[in-house]
PDB file of C-alpha atoms in Angstrom:
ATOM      1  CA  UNK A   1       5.914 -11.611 -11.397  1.00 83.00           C
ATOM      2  CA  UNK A   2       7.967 -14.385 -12.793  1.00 88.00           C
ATOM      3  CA  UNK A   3      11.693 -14.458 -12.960  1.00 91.00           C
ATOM      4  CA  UNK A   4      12.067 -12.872 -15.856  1.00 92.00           C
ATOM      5  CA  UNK A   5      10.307 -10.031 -14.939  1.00 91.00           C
ATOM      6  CA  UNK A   6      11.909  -9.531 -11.593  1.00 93.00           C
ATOM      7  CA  UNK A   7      14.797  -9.827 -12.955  1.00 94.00           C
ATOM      8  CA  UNK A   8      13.707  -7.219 -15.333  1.00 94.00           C
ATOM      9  CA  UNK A   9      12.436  -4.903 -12.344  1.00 94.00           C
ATOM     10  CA  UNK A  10      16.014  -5.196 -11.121  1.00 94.00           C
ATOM     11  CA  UNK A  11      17.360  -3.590 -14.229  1.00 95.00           C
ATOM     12  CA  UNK A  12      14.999  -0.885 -13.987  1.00 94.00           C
ATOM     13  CA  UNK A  13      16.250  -0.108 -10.259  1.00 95.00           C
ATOM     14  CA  UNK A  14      19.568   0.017 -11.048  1.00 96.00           C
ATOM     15  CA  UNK A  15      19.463   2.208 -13.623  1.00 96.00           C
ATOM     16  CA  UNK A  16      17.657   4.832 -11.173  1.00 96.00           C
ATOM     17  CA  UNK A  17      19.962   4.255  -8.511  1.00 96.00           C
ATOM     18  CA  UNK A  18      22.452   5.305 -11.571  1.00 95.00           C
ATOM     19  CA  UNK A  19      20.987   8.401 -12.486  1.00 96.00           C
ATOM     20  CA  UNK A  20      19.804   7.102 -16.020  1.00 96.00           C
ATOM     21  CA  UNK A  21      16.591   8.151 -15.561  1.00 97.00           C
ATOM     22  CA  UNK A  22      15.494   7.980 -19.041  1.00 96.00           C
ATOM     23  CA  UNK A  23      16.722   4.391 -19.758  1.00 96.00           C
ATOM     24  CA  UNK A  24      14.971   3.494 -16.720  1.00 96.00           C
ATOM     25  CA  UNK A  25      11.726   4.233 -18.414  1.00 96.00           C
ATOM     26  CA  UNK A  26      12.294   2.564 -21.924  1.00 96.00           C
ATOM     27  CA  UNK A  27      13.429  -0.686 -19.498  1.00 94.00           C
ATOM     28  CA  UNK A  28      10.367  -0.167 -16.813  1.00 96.00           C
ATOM     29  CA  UNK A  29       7.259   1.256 -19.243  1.00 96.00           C
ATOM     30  CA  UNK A  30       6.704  -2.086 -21.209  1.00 95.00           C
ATOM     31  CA  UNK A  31       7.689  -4.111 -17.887  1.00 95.00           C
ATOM     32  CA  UNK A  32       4.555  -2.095 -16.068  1.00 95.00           C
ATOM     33  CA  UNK A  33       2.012  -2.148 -19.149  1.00 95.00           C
ATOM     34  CA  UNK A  34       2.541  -6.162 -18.275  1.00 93.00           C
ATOM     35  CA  UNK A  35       2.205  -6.732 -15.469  1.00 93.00           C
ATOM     36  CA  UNK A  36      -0.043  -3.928 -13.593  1.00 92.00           C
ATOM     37  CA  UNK A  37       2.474  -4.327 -10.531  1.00 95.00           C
ATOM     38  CA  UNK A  38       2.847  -2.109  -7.714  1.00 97.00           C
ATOM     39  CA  UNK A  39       6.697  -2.100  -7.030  1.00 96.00           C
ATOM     40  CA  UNK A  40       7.335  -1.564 -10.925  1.00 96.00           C
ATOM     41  CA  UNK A  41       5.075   1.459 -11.079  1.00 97.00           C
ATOM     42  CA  UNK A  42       6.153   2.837  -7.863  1.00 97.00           C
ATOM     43  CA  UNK A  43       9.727   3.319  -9.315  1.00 97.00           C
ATOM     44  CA  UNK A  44       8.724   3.990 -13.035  1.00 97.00           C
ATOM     45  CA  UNK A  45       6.328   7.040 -11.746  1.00 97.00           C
ATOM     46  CA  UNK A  46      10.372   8.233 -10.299  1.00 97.00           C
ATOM     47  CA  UNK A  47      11.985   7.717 -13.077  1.00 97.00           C
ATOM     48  CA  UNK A  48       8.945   9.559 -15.243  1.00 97.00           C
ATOM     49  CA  UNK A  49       9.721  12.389 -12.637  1.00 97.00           C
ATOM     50  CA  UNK A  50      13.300  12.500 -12.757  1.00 96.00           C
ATOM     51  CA  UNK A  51      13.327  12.435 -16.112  1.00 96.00           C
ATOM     52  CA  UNK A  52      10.663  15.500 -16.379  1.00 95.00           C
ATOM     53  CA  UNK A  53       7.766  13.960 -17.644  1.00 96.00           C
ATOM     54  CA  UNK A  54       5.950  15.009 -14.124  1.00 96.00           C
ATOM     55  CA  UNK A  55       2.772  14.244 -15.914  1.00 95.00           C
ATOM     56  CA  UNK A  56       3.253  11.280 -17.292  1.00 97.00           C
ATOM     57  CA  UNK A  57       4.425  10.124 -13.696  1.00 97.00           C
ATOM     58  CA  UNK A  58       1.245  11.364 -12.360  1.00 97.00           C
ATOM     59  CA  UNK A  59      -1.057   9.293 -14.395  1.00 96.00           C
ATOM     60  CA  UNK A  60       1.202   6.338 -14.468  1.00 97.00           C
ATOM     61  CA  UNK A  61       1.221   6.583 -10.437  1.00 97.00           C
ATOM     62  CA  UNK A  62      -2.702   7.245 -10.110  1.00 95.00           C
ATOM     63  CA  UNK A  63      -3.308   3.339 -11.296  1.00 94.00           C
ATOM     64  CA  UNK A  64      -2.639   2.630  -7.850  1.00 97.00           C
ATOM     65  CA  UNK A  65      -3.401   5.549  -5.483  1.00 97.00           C
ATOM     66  CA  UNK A  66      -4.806   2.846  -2.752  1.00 96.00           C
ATOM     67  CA  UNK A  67      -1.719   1.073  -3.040  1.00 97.00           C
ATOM     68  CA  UNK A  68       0.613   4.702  -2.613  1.00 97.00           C
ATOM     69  CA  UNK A  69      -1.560   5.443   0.253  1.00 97.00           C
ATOM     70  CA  UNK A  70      -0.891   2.242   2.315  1.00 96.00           C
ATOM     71  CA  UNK A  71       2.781   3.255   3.821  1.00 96.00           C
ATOM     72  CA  UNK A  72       4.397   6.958   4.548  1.00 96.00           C
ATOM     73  CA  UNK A  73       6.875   6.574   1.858  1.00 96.00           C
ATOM     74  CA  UNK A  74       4.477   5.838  -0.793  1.00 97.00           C
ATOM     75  CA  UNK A  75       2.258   8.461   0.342  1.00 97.00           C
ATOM     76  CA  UNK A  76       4.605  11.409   0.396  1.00 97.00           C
ATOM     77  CA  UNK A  77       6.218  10.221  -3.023  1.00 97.00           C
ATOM     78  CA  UNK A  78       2.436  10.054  -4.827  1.00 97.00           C
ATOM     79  CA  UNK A  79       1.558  13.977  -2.754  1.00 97.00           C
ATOM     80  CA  UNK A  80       5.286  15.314  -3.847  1.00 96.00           C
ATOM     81  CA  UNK A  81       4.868  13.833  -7.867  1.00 97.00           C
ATOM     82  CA  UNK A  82       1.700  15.857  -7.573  1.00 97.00           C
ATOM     83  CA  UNK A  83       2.693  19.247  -6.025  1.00 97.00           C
ATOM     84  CA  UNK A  84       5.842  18.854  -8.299  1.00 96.00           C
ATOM     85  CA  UNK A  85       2.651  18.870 -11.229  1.00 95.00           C
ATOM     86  CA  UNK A  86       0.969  21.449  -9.663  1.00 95.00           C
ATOM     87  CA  UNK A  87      -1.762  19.403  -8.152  1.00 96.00           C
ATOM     88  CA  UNK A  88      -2.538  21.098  -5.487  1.00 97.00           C
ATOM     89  CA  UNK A  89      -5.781  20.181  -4.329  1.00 97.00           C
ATOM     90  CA  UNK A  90      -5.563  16.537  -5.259  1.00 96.00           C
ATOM     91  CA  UNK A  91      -2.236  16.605  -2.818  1.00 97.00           C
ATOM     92  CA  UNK A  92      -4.118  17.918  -0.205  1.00 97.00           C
ATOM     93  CA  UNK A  93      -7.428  15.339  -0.532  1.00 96.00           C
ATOM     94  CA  UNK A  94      -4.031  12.680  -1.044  1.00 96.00           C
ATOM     95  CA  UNK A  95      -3.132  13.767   2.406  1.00 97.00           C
ATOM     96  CA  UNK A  96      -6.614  14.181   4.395  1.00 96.00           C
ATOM     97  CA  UNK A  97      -6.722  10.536   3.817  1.00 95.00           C
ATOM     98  CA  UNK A  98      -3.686   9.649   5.240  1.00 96.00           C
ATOM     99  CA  UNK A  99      -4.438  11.207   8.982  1.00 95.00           C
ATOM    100  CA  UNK A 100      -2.318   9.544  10.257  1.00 96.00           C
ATOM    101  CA  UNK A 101       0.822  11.388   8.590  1.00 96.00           C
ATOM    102  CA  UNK A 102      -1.252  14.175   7.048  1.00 95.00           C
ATOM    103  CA  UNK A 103       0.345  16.704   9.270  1.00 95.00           C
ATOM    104  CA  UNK A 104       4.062  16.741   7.717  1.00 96.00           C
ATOM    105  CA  UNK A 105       2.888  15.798   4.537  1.00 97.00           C
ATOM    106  CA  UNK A 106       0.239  19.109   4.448  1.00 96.00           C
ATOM    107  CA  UNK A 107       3.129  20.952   5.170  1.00 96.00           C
ATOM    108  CA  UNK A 108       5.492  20.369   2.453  1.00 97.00           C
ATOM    109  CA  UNK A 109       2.257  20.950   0.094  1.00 98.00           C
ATOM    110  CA  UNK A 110       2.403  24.202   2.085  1.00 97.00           C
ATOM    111  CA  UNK A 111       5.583  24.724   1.258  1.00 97.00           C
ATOM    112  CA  UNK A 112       5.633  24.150  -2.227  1.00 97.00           C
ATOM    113  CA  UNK A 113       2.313  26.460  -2.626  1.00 97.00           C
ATOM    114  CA  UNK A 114       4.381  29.045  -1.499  1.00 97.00           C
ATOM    115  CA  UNK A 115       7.247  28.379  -3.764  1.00 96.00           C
ATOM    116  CA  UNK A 116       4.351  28.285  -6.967  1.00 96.00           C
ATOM    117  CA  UNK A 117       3.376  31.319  -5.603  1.00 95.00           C
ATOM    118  CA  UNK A 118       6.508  33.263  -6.880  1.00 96.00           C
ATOM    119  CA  UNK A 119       7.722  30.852  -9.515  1.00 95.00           C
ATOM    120  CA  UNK A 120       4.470  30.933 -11.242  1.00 94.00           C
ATOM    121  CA  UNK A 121       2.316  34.108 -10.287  1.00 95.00           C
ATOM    122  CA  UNK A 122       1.042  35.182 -13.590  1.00 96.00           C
ATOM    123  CA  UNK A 123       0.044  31.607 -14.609  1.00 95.00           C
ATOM    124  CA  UNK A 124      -2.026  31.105 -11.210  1.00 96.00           C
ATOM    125  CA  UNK A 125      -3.738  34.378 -11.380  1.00 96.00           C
ATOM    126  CA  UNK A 126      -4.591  33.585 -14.988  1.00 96.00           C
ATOM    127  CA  UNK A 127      -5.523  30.347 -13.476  1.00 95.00           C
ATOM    128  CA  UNK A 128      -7.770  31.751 -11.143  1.00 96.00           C
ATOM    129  CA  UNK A 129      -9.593  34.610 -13.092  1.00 95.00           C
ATOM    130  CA  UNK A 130     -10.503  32.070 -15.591  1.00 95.00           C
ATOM    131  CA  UNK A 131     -12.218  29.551 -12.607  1.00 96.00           C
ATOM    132  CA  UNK A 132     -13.753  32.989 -11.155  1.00 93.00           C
ATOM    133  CA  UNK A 133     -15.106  33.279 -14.839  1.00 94.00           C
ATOM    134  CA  UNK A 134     -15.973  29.947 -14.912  1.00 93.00           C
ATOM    135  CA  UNK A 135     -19.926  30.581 -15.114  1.00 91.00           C
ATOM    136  CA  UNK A 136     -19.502  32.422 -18.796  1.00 90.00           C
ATOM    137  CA  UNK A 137     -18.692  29.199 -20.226  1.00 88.00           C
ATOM    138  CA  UNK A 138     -21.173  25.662 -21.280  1.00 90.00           C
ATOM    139  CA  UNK A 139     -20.976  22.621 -18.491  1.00 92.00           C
ATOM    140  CA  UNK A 140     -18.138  21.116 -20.677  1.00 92.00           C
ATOM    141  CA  UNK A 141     -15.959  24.326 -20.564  1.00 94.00           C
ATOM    142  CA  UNK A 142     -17.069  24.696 -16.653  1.00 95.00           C
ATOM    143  CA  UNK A 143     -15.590  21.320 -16.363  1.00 94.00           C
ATOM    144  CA  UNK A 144     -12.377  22.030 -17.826  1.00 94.00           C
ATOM    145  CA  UNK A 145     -12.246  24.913 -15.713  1.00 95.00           C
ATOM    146  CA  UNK A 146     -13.165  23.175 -12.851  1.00 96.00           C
ATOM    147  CA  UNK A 147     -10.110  20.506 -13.380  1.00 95.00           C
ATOM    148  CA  UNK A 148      -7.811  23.665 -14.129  1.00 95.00           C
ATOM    149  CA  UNK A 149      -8.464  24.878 -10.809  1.00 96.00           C
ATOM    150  CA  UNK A 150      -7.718  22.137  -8.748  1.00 95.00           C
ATOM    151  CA  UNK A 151      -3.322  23.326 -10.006  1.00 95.00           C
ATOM    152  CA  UNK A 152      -4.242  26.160  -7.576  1.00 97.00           C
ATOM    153  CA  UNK A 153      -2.917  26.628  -4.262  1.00 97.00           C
ATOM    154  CA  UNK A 154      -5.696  25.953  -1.601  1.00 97.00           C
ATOM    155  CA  UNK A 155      -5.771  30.073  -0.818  1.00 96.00           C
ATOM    156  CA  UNK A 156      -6.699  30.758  -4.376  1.00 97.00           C
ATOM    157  CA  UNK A 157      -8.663  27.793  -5.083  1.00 97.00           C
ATOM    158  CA  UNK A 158     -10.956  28.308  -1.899  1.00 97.00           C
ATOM    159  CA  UNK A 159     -11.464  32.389  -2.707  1.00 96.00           C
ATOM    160  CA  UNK A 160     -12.476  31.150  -6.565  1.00 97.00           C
ATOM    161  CA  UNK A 161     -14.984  28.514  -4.746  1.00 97.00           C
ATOM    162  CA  UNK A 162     -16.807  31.034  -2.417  1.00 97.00           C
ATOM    163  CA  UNK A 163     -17.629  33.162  -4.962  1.00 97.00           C
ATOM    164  CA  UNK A 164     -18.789  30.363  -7.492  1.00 97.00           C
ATOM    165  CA  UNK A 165     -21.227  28.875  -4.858  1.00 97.00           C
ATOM    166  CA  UNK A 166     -23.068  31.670  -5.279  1.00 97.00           C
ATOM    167  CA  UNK A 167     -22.475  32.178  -8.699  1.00 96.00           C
ATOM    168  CA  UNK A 168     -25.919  31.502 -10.952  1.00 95.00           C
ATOM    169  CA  UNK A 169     -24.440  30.963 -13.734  1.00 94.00           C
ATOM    170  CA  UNK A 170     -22.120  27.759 -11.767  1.00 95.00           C
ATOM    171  CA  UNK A 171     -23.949  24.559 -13.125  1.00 94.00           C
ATOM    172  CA  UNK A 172     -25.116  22.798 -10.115  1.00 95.00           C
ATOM    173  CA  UNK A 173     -23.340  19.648 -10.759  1.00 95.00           C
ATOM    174  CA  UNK A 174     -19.861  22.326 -10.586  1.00 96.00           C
ATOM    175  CA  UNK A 175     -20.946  23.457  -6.895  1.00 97.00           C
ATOM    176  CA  UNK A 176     -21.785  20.001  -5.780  1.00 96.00           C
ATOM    177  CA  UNK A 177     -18.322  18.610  -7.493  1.00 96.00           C
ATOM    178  CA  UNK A 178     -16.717  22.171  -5.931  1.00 97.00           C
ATOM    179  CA  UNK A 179     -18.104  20.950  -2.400  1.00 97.00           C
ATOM    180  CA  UNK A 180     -17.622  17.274  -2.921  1.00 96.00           C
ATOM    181  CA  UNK A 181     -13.227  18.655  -3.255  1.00 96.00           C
ATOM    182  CA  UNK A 182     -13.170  20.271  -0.185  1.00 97.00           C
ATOM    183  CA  UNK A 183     -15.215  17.877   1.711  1.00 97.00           C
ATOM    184  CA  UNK A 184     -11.836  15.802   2.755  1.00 96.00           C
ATOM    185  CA  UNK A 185     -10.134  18.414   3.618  1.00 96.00           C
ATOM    186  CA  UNK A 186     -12.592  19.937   6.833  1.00 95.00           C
ATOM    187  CA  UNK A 187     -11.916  23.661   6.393  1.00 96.00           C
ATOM    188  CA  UNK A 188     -13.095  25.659   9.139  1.00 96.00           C
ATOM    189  CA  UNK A 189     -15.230  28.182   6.668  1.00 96.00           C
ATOM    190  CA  UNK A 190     -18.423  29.364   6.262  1.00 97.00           C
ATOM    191  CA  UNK A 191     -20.187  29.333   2.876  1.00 97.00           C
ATOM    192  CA  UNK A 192     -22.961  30.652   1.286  1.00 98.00           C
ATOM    193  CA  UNK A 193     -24.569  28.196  -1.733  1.00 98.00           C
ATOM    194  CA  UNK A 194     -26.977  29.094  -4.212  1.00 98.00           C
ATOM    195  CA  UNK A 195     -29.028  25.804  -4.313  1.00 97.00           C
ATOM    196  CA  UNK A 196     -31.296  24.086  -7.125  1.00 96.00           C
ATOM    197  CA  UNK A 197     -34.071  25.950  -5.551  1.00 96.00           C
ATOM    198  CA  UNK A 198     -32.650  29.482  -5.651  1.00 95.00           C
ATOM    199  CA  UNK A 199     -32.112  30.047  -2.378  1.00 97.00           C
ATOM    200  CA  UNK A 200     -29.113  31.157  -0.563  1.00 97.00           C
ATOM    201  CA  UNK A 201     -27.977  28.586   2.132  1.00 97.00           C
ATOM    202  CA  UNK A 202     -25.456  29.206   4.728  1.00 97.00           C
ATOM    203  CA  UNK A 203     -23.103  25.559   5.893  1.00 96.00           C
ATOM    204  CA  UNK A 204     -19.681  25.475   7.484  1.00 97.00           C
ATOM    205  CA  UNK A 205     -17.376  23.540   4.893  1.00 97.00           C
ATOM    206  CA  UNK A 206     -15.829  21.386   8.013  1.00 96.00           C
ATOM    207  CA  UNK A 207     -19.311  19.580   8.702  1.00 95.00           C
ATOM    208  CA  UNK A 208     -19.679  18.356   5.467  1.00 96.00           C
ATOM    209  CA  UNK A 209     -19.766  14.613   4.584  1.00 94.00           C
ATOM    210  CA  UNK A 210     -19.091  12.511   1.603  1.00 94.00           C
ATOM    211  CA  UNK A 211     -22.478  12.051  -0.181  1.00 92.00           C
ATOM    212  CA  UNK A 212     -22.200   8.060   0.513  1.00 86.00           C
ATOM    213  CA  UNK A 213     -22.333   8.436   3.989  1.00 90.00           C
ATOM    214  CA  UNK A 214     -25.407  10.603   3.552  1.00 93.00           C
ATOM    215  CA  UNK A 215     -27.751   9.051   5.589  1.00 92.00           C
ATOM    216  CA  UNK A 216     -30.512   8.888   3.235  1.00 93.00           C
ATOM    217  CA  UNK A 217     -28.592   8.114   0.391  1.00 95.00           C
ATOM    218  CA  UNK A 218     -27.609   4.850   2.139  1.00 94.00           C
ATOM    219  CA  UNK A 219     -30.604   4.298   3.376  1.00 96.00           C
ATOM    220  CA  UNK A 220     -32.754   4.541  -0.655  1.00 97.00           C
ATOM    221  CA  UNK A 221     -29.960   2.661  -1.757  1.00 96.00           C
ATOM    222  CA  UNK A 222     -30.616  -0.332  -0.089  1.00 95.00           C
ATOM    223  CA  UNK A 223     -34.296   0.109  -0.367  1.00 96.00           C
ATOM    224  CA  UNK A 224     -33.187  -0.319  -3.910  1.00 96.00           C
ATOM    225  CA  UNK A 225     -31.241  -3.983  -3.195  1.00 96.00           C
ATOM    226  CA  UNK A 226     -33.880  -5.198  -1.510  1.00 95.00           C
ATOM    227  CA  UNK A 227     -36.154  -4.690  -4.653  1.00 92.00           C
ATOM    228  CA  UNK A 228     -33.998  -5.324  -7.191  1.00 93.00           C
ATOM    229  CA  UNK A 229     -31.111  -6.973  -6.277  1.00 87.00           C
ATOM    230  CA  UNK A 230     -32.289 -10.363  -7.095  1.00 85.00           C
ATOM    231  CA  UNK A 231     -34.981 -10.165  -9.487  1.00 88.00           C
ATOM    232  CA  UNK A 232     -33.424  -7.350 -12.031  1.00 91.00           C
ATOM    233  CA  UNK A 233     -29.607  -6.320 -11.681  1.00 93.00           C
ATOM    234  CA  UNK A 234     -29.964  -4.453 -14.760  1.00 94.00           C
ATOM    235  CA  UNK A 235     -32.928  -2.226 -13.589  1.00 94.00           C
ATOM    236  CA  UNK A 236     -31.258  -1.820 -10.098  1.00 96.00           C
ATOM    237  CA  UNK A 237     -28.028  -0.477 -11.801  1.00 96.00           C
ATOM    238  CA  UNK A 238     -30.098   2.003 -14.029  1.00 95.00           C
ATOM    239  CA  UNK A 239     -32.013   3.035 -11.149  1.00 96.00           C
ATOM    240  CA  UNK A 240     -28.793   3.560  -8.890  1.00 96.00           C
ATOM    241  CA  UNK A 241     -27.305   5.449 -11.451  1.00 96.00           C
ATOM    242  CA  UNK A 242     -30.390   7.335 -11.445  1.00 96.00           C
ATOM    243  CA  UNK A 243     -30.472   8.156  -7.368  1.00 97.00           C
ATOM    244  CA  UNK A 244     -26.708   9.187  -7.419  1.00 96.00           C
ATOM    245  CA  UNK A 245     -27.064  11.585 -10.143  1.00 96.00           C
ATOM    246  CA  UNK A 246     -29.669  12.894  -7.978  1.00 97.00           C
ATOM    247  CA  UNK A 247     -28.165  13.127  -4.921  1.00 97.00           C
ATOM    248  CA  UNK A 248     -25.120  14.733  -6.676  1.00 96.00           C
ATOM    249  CA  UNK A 249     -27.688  17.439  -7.682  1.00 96.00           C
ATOM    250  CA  UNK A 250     -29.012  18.115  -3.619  1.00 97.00           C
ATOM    251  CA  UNK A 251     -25.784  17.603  -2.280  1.00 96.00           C
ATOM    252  CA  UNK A 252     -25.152  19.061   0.293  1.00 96.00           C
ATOM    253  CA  UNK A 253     -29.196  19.899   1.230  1.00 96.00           C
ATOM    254  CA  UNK A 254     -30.496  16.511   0.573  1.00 96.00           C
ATOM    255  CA  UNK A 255     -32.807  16.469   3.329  1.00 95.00           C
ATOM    256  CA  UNK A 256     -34.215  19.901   2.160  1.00 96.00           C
ATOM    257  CA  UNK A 257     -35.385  17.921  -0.789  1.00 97.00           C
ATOM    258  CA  UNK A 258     -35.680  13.580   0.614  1.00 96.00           C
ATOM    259  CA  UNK A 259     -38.235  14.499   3.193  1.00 95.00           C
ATOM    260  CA  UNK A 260     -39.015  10.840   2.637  1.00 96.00           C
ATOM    261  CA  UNK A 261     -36.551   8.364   1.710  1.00 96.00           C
ATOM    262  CA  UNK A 262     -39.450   5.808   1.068  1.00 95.00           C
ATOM    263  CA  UNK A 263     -41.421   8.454  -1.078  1.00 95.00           C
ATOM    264  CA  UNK A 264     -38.910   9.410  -3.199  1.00 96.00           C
ATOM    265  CA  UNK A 265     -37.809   5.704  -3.847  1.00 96.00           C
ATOM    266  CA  UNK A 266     -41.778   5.203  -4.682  1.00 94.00           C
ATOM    267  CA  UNK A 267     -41.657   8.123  -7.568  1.00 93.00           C
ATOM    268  CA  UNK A 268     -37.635   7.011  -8.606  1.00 94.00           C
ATOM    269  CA  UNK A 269     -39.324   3.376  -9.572  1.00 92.00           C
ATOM    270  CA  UNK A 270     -43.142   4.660 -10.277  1.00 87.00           C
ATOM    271  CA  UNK A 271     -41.750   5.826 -13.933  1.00 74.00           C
ATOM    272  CA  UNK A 272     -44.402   7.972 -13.815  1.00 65.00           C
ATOM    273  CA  UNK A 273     -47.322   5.676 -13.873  1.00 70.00           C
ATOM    274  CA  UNK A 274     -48.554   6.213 -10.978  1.00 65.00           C
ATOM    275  CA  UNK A 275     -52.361   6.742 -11.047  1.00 60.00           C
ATOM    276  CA  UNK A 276     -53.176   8.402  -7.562  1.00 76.00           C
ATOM    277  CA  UNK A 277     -49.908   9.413  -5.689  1.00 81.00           C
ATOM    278  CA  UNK A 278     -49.143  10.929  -2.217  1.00 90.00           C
ATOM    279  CA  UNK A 279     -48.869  14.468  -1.963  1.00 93.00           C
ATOM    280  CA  UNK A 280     -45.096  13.197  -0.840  1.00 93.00           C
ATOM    281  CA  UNK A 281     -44.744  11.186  -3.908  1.00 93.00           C
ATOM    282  CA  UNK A 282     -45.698  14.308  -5.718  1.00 92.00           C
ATOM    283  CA  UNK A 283     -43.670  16.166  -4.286  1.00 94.00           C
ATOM    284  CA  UNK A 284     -40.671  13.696  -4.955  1.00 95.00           C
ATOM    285  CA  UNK A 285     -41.850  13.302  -8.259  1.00 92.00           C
ATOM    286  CA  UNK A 286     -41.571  17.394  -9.170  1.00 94.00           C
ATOM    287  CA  UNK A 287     -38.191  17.209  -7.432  1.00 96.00           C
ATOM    288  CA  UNK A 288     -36.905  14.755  -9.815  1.00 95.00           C
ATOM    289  CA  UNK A 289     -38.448  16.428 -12.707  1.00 94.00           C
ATOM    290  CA  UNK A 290     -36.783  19.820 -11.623  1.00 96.00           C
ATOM    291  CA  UNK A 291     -33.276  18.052 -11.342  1.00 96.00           C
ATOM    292  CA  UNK A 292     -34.027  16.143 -14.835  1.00 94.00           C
ATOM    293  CA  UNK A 293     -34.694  19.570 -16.717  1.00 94.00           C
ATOM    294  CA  UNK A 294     -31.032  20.497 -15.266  1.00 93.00           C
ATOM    295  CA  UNK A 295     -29.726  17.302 -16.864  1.00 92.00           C
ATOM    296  CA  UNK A 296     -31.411  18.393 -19.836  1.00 90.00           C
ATOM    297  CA  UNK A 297     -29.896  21.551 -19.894  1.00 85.00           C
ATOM    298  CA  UNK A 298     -26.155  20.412 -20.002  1.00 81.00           C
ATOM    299  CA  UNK A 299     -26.752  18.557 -23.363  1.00 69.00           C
TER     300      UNK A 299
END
């Protein structure tokens, strides 16, 4: 920032440290839109919250979530703006990547669970009968839901999940993005999912892993770069676009499905012109047709 601005940034601090919370923003909001910096939106995302626009703050203050996450302070002001929104979940993935001060900061999202749980009990029961209904609606208004769910506490948001993995009427992208949440987080639970293939499969929710450190997911990717990378960056993007949606379809059973990671590459970049293929490029190749009629359902 030049002098100006800092000088600017200034003004904006004193008028927090003044209680004028709502000055504070008029002064800080242009001052942030300008320059993109840290400092500046770490104390206009305070002000926003003083001043009760707790949303606002929340998507002011998730333009730098990295940069939040790099010191205690900034950590347990980003996880209390969002437990002061209701943001339950997000506060608690906020914290699972923060080990290293998760413990106290889990706690006071504990805490203030437990104070949403009698300030607010109609709205989260509403809350959570609609995300247990969440299978009557299309895949945009089992998105919404989905989003909706994540202002539950943990408790609630965890019984809603267990049911909907075994929900058929859950859009597969909803359990893998309902798995994908708790992931972080390494609850000790057992679950039963209804998979793409219609059969019930039982996994502990603490030994799951993020789908890019999926072994095979790494492992097709690259066999992508090394085709692509230099010759066509435009195909290689399409095509990796292609393999994550994919992925987000098996996840977590990918293995059940990638029985070869070289094989399913082959029928991923065949575009079906193969002549003669493999009975494990066939097999690839009516996997990725099965997950490509689910795509086509969502339209």
């Amino acid at each position: 920032m030049n002098e100006k601005q800092m000088k600017e940034l200034d003004a904006g601090r004193l008028l927090v440290q003044q209680g004028k919370y709502h000055q504070a923003v008029r002064q800080l909001t242009p001052l942030n839109e300008e320059t993109g910096d840290f400092e500046v939106n770490r104390l206009l995302s305070l002000a926003l919250q003083r001043d009760g626009q707790v949303q606002l703050a929340i998507k002011i203050a998730e333009d730098h979530v990295d940069d939040y996450l790099q010191s205690r302070e900034g950590a347990r002001q980003l996880i209390l703006l969002e437990t002061a929104g209701q943001q339950f979940i997000t506060a608690r993935r906020q914290a699972a990547f923060v080990p290293q001060w998760s413990q106290k900061l889990t706690g006071e999202i504990s805490q203030a669970e437990k104070q949403a749980e009698v300030a607010t009990a109609t709205t989260l029961k509403a809350r959570l009968k609609s995300f247990y209904h969440l299978g009557d609606g299309s895949f945009r208004e089992q998105r919404q839901r989905l989003i909706e769910a994540e202002q539950l506490p943990l408790k609630m948001y965890l019984t809603g999940a267990l049911f909907l993995l075994r929900d058929p009427f859950a859009k597969p992208l909803i359990k893998s993005s309902i798995l994908e949440t708790l992931q972080p987080l390494k609850i000790d639970q057992e679950a039963t999912v209804l998979w793409i293939d219609d059969h019930e499969y039982q996994l502990n929710l603490c030994r799951l892993q993020p789908l890019t450190k999926v072994p095979e997911v790494a492992t097709m990717q690259k066999m992508l770069d090394d085709q692509y990378g230099q010759s066509d960056p435009s195909t290689l993007a399409a095509l990796t676009d292609e393999l994550q949606l994919q992925m987000i379809f098996l996840y977590p059973f990918i293995s059940k499905a990638v029985t070869s990671q070289r094989d399913w590459v082959t029928a991923l970049t065949s575009f079906g012109t193969l002549v003669t293929p493999t009975e494990s490029v066939e097999r690839a190749q009516k996997w990725q047709q099965k997950i490509q009629r689910l795509v086509d359902q969502m339209r």
